[in-house]
Coordinates of C-alpha atoms and ligand atoms in Angstrom, one line a residue:
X1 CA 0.0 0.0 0.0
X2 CA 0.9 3.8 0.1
X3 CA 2.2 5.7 2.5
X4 CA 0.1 9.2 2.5
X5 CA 1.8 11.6 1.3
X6 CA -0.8 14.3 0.6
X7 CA -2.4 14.5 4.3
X8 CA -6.4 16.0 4.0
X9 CA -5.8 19.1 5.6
X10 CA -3.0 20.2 2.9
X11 CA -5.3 19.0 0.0
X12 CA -8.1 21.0 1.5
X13 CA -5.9 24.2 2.1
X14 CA -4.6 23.6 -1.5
X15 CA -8.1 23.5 -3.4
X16 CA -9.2 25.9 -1.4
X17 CA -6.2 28.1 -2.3
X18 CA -6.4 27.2 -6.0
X19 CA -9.4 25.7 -6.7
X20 CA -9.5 21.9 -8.8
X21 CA -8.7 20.5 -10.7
X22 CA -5.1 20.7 -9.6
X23 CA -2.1 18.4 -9.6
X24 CA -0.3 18.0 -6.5
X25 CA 3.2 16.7 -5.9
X26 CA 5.1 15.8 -3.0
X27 CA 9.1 16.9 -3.7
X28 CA 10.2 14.6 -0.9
X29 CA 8.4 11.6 -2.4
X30 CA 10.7 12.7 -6.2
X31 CA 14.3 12.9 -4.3
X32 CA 13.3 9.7 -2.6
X33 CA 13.1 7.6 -5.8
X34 CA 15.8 9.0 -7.6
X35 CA 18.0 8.1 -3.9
X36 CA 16.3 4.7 -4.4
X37 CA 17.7 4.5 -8.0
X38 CA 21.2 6.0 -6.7
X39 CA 20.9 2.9 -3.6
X40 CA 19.8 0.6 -5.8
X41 CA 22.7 1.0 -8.8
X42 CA 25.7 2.3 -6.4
X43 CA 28.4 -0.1 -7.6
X44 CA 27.7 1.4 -10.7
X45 CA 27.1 5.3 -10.2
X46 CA 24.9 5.3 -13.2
X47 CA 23.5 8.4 -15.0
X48 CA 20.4 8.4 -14.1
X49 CA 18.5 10.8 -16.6
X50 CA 15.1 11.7 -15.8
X51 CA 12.4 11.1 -18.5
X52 CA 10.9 14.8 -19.1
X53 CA 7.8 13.2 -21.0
X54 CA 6.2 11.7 -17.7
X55 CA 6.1 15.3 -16.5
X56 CA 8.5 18.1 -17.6
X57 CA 7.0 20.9 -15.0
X58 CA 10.3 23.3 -14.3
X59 CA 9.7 22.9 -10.9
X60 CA 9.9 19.3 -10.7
X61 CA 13.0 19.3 -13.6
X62 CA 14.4 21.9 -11.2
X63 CA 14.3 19.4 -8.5
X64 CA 15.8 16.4 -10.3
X65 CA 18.6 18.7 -11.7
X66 CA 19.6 20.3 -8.9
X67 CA 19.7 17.1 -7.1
X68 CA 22.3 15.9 -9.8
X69 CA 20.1 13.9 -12.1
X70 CA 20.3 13.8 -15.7
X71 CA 18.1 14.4 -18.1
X72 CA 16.4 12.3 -21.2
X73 CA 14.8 14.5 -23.9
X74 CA 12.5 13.4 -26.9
X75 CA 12.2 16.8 -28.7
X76 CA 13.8 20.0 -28.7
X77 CA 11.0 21.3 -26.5
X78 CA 11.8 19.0 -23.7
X79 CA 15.5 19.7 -24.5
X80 CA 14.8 23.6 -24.4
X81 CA 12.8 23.1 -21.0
X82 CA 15.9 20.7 -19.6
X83 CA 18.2 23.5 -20.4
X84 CA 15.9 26.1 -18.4
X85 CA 15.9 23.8 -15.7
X86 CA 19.3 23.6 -15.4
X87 CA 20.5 20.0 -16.3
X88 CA 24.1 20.0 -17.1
X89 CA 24.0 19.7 -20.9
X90 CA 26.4 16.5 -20.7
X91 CA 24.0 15.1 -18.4
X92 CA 21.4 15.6 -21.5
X93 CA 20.7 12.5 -24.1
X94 CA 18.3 12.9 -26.6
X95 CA 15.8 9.9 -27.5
X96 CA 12.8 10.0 -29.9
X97 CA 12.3 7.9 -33.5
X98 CA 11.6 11.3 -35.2
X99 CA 14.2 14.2 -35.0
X100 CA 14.6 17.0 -37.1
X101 CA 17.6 18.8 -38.2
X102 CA 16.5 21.6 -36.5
X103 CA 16.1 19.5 -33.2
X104 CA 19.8 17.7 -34.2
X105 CA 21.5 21.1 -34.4
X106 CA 20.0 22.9 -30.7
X107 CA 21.3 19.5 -29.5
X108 CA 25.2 19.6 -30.8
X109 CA 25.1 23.0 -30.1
X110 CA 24.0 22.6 -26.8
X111 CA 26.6 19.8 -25.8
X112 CA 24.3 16.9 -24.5
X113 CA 25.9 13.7 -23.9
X114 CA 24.5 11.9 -26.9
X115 CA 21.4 11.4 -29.3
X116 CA 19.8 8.2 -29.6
X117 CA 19.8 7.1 -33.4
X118 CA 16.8 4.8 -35.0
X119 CA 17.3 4.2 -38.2
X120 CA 20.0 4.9 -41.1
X121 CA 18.4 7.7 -42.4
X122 CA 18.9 9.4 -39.3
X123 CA 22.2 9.1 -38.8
X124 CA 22.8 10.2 -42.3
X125 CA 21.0 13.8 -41.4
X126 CA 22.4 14.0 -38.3
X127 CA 25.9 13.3 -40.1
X128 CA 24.9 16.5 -42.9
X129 CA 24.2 18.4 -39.5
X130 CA 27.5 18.0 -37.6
X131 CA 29.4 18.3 -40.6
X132 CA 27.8 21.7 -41.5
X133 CA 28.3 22.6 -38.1
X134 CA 31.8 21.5 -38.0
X135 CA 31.7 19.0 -35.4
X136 CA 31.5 14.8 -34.7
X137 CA 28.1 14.4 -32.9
X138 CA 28.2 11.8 -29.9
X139 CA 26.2 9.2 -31.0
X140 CA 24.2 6.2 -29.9
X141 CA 22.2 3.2 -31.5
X142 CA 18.6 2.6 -30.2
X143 CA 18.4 -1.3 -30.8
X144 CA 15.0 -3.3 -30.9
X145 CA 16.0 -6.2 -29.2
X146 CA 12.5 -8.0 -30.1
X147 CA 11.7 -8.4 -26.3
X148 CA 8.0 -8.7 -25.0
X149 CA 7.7 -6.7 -22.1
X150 CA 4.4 -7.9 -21.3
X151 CA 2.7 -4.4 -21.1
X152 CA -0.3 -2.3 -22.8
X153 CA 0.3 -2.7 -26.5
X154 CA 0.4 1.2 -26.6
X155 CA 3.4 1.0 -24.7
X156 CA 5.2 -1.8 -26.1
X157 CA 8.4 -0.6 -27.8
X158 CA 10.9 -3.1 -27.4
X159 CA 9.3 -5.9 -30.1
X160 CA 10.0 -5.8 -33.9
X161 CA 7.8 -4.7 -35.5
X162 CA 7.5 -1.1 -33.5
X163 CA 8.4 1.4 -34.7
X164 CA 11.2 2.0 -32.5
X165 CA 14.6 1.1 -32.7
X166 CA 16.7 -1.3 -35.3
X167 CA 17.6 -4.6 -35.2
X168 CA 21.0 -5.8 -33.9
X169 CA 21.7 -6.8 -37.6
X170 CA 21.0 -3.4 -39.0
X171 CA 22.6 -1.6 -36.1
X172 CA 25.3 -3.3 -36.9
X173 CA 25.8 -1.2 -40.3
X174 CA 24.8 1.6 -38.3
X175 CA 28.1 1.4 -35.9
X176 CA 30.0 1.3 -38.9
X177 CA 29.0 4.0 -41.2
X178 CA 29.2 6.3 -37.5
X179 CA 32.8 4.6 -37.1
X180 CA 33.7 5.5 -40.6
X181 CA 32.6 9.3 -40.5
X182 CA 34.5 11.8 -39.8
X183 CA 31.3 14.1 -37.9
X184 CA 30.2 10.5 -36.0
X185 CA 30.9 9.4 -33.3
X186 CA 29.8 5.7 -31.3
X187 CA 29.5 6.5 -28.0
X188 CA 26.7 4.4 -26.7
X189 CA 24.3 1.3 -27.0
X190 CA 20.5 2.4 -25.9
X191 CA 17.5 0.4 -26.2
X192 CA 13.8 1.3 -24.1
X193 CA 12.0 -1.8 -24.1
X194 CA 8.3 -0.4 -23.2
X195 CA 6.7 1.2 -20.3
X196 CA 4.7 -0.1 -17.1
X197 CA 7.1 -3.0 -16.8
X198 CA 7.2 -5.1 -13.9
X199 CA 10.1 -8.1 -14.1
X200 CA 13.3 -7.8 -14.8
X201 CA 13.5 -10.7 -16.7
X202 CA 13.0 -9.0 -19.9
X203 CA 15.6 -6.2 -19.0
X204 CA 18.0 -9.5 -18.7
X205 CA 17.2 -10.8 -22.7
X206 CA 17.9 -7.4 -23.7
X207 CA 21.0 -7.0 -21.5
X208 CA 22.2 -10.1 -22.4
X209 CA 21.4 -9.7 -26.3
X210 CA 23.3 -6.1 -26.2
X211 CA 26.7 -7.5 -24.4
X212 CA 26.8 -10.2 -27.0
X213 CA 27.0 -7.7 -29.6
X214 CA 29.0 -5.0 -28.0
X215 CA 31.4 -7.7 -27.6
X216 CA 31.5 -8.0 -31.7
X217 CA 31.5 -4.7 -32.0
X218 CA 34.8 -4.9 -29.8
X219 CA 36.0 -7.1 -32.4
X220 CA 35.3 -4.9 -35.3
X221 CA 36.9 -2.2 -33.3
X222 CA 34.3 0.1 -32.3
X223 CA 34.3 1.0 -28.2
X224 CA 31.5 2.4 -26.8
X225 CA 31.2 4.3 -23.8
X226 CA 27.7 4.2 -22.5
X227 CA 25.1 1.2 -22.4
X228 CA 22.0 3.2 -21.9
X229 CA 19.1 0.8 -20.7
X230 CA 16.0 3.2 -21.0
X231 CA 13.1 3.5 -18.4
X232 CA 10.1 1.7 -18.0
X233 CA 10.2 0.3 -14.4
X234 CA 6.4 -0.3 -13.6
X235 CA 4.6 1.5 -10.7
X236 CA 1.1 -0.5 -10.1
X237 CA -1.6 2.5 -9.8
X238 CA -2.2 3.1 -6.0
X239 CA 1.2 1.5 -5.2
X240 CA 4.6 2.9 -4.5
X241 CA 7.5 2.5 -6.4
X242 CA 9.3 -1.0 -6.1
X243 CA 12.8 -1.0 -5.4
X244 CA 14.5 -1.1 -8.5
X245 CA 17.4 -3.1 -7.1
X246 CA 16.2 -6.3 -9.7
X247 CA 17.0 -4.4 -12.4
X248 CA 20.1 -3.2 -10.7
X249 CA 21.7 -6.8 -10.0
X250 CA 21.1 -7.7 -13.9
X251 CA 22.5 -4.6 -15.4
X252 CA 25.3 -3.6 -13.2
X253 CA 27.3 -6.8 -13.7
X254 CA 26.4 -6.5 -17.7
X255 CA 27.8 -3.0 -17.9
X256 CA 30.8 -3.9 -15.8
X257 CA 31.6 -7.0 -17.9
X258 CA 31.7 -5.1 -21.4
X259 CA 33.0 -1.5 -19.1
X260 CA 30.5 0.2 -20.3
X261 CA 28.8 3.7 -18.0
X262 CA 25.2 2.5 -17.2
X263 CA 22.8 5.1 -18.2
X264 CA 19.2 4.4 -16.9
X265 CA 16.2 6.8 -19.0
X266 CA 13.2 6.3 -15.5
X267 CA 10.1 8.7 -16.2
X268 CA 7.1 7.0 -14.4
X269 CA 8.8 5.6 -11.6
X270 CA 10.1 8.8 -10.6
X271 CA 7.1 10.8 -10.4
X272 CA 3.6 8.7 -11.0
X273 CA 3.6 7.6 -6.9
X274 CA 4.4 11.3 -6.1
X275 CA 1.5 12.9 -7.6
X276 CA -2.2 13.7 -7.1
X277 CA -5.1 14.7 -9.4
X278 CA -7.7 16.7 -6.9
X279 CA -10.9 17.1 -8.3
X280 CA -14.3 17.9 -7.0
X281 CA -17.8 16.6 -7.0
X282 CA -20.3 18.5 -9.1
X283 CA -23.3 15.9 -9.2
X284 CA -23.9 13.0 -8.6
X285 CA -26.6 10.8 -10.9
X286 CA -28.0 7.4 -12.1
X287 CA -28.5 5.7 -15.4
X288 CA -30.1 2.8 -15.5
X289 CA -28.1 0.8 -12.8
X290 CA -24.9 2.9 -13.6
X291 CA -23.8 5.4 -11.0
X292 CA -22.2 8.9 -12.1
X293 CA -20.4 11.0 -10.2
X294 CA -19.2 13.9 -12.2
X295 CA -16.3 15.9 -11.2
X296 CA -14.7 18.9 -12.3
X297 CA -11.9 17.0 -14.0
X298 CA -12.0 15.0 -16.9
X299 CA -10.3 13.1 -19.4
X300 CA -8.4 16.1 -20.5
X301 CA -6.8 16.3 -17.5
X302 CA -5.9 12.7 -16.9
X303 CA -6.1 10.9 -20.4
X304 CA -4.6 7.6 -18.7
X305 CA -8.2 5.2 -17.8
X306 CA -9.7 6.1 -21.4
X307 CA -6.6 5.6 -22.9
X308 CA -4.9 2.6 -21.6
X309 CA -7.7 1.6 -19.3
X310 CA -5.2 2.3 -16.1
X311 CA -6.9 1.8 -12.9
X312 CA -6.2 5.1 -10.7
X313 CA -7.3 4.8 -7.0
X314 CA -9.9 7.1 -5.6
X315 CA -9.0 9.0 -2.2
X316 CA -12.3 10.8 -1.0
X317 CA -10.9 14.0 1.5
X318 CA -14.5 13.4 3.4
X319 CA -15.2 10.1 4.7
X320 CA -19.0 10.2 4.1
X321 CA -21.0 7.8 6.6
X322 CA -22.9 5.1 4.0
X323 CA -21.8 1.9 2.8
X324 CA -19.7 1.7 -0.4
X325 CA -21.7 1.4 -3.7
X326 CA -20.0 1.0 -7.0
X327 CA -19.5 4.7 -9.2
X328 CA -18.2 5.8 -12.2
X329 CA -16.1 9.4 -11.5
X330 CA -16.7 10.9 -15.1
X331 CA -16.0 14.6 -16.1
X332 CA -17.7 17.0 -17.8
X333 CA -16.1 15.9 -21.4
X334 CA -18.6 15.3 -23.9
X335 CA -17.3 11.6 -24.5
X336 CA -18.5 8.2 -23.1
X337 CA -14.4 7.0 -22.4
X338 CA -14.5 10.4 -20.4
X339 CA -13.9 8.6 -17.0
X340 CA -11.4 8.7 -14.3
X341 CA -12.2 5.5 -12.5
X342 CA -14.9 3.4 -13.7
X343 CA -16.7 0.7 -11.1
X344 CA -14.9 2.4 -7.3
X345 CA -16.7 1.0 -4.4
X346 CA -16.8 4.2 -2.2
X347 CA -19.5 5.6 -0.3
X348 CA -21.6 8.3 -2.1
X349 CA -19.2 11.5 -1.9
X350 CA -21.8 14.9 -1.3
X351 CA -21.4 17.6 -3.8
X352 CA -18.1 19.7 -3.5
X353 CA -16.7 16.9 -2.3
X354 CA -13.1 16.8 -3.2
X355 CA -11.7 13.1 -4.5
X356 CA -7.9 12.6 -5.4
X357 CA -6.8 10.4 -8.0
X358 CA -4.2 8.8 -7.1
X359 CA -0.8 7.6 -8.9
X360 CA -1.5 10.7 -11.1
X361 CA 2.3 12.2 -11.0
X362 CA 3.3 10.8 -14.8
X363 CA 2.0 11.4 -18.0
X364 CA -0.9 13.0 -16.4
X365 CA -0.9 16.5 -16.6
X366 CA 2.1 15.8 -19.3
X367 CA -0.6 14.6 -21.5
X368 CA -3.3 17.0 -20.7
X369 CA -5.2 19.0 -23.5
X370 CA -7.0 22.2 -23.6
X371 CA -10.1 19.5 -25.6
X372 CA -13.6 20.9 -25.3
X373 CA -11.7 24.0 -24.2
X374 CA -11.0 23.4 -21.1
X375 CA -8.4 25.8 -19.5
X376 CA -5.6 23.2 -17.8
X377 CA -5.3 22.6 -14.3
X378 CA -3.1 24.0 -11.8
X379 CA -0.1 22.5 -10.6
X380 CA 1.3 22.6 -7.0
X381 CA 4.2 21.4 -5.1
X382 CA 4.5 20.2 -2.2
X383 CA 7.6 21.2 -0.1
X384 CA 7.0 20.1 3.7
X385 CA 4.5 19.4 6.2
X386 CA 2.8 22.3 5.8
X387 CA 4.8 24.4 2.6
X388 CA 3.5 23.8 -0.7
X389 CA 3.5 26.4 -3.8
X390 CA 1.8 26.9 -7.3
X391 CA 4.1 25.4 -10.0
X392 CA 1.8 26.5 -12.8
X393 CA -1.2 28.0 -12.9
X394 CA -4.1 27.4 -13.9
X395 CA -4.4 28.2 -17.6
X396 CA -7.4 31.1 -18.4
X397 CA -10.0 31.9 -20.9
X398 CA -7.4 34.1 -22.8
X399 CA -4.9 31.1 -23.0
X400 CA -7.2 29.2 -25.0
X401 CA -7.4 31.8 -28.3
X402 CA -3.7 33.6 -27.5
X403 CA -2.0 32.0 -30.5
X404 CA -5.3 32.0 -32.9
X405 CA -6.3 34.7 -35.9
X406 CA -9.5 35.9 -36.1
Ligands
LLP1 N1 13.0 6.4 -22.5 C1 12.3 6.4 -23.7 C2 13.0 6.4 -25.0 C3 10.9 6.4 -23.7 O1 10.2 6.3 -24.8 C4 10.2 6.4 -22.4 C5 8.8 6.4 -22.3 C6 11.0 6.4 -21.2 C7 12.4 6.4 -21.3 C8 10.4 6.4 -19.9 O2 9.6 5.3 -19.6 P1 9.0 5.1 -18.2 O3 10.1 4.9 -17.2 O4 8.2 6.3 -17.9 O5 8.1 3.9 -18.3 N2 1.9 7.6 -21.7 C9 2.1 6.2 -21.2 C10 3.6 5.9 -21.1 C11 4.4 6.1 -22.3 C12 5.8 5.9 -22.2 C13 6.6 6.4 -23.4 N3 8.0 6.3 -23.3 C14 1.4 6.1 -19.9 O6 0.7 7.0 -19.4 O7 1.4 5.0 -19.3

């Protein structure tokens, strides 16, 4: 189960303060998992750079980087916000199946660690790039090393046939058209095998699979640097984060046995456990022998249960008296999926209630919309006992049309 970390009093004070829906975050529950990353992989002192994606707030960047994590960036956006939130640039790498040239050249100019390459034609722009700027880019191969992860199919990566990645065969080709140019350079091995993972025993294929061929690579004479292993340790909804010391005991040794720097990529696991989605009761109603409760979030706000069909626990702030009867907690979206838990057994909250979903801290507010024109929520950290402050505010009326012509 979870330890609280959002006592009732401080969500009350907060929505009062702000209103709902707003995001909460507990800063003490962030620098805990990255220690328990650091605990977890000490004999190897890996880079451990933070997945912006699962929420790339400045506040909570601010936190990581200033408590000496690195940073992992899938467009120039998240590599422009890094920057701001003052990641060292050679703690940077820079992911993603799809970057421009435009994206390739902030990145070399900014002095990031390494991009992650996926395919050929890739590597030939971002060769064109460097060379027009005059430089040898750091680079590293993202493999597909055709592992099921056993996750949502949304978030499988690591299986061929995604789009993600190359196979060992063509990556070999890659290594040596990077060895062969003079504005390349192999610095790393990286593969992400899919998100919401919970064994290690597909981290260990993949490990094993990528020392096998760094080992021909050897051979060949190409030495890497950096064996970057991506993210995707699982946190169940409503759960905190395991220790990721399984993964540690299969890829410390593996790094160490080819002396390779371990790089790890964690988003979810950093943040999901350490975040809150407060909303409040507007109505409550019945249809047919369906229970609604609407609230003033919706799927905008938290796109996870009608996109994946995640499971987010439902904290009521007011323990109503009643026995628990099974609701749906839908917002005011004009769409059926527009549900935040569907089938909780809680007892009937009263109007103005305030419910927190739970487990909200990644790719929550990260994959918040403004759809049906809703301004986005508020976001609010939480520094102590008592000390929280607004991280964002709550967007406006006037944000919604700023960048449209009439
Ligand atoms: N590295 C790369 C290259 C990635 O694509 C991802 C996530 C990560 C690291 C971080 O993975 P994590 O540790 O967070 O599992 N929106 C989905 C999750 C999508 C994950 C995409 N890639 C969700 O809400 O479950």
């Amino acid at each position: 189960m979870m330890r609280n970390i959002f006592p009732d009093k401080l969500v009350e004070r907060i929505a009062a303060k702000t209103g709902t829906p707003v995001y909460i975050y507990s800063a003490d529950r962030i620098t805990a998992n990255l220690e328990a990353y650091r605990k977890a992989f000490a004999p190897a002192g890996p880079l451990i750079c933070y997945a912006m994606k699962a929420n790339s707030n400045c506040a909570i960047a601010g936190l990581l980087a200033r408590s000496g994590a690195g940073a992992d960036v899938v467009s120039g956006g998240e590599l422009y916000r890094a920057l701001r939130a003052g990641f060292r640039p050679d703690r940077i790498i820079f992911s993603g199946v799809g970057k421009t040239a435009e994206e390739m050249a902030f990145a070399l100019r900014s002095g990031i660690r390494f991009l992650n390459v996926e395919s050929l034609e890739e590597l030939e722009l971002l060769e064109r790039t460097a060379a027009r700027m005059r430089l040898k880019a750091p680079v590293s191969v993202r493999v597909n090393p055709d592992v099921d992860p056993h996750t949502h199919k949304f978030i499988t990566t690591g299986k061929i046939g995604s789009k993600f990645g190359v196979s060992f065969a063509e990556a070999g080709r890659l290594y040596s058209f990077a060895a062969a140019s003079g504005y390349l350079e192999p610095v790393g091995l990286h593969f992400h095998l899919g998100s919401q993972i919970y064994s290690a025993r597909p981290y260990a294929l993949a490990v094993s699979a990528a020392v096998r061929f760094i080992r021909g690579l050897e051979k060949k004479g190409i030495r890497l640097k950096y064996l970057d292993i991506g993210g995707g340790w699982g946190v169940k909804e409503g759960e905190d984060m395991p220790s990721p010391s399984a993964l540690a005991r299969i890829a410390v040794p593996a790094a160490k046995s080819v002396g390779l720097e371990l790089i790890l990529e964690p988003g979810r696991s950093m943040v999901a456990a350490a975040g809150a989605l407060a909303v409040k009761t507007l109505y409550r109603k019945k249809s047919g022998p369906k229970r609604y409760v609407i609230t003033d979030g919706a799927m905008n706000d938290l796109i996870r249960p009608a996109l994946y069909g995640a499971e987010h626990p439902v904290r009521p702030l007011v323990k109503r008296p009643g026995p628990p009867v099974r609701l749906n907690i839908a917002g005011p979206v004009c769409e059926s999926s527009d549900l935040l838990a569907s089938g909780v057994r809680l007892p009937l909250p009263s109007r103005g209630d305030i419910l927190l979903i739970l487990s909200a801290g990644a790719y929550g507010f990260a994959m918040s919309s403004q759809y049906n024109s809703r301004p986005r929520a508020a976001e609010v950290l939480v520094t102590g006992r008592r000390s929280w402050r607004l991280i964002r505010e709550r967007e406006t009326y006037r944000d919604l049309i700023t960048k449209e012509k009439r």
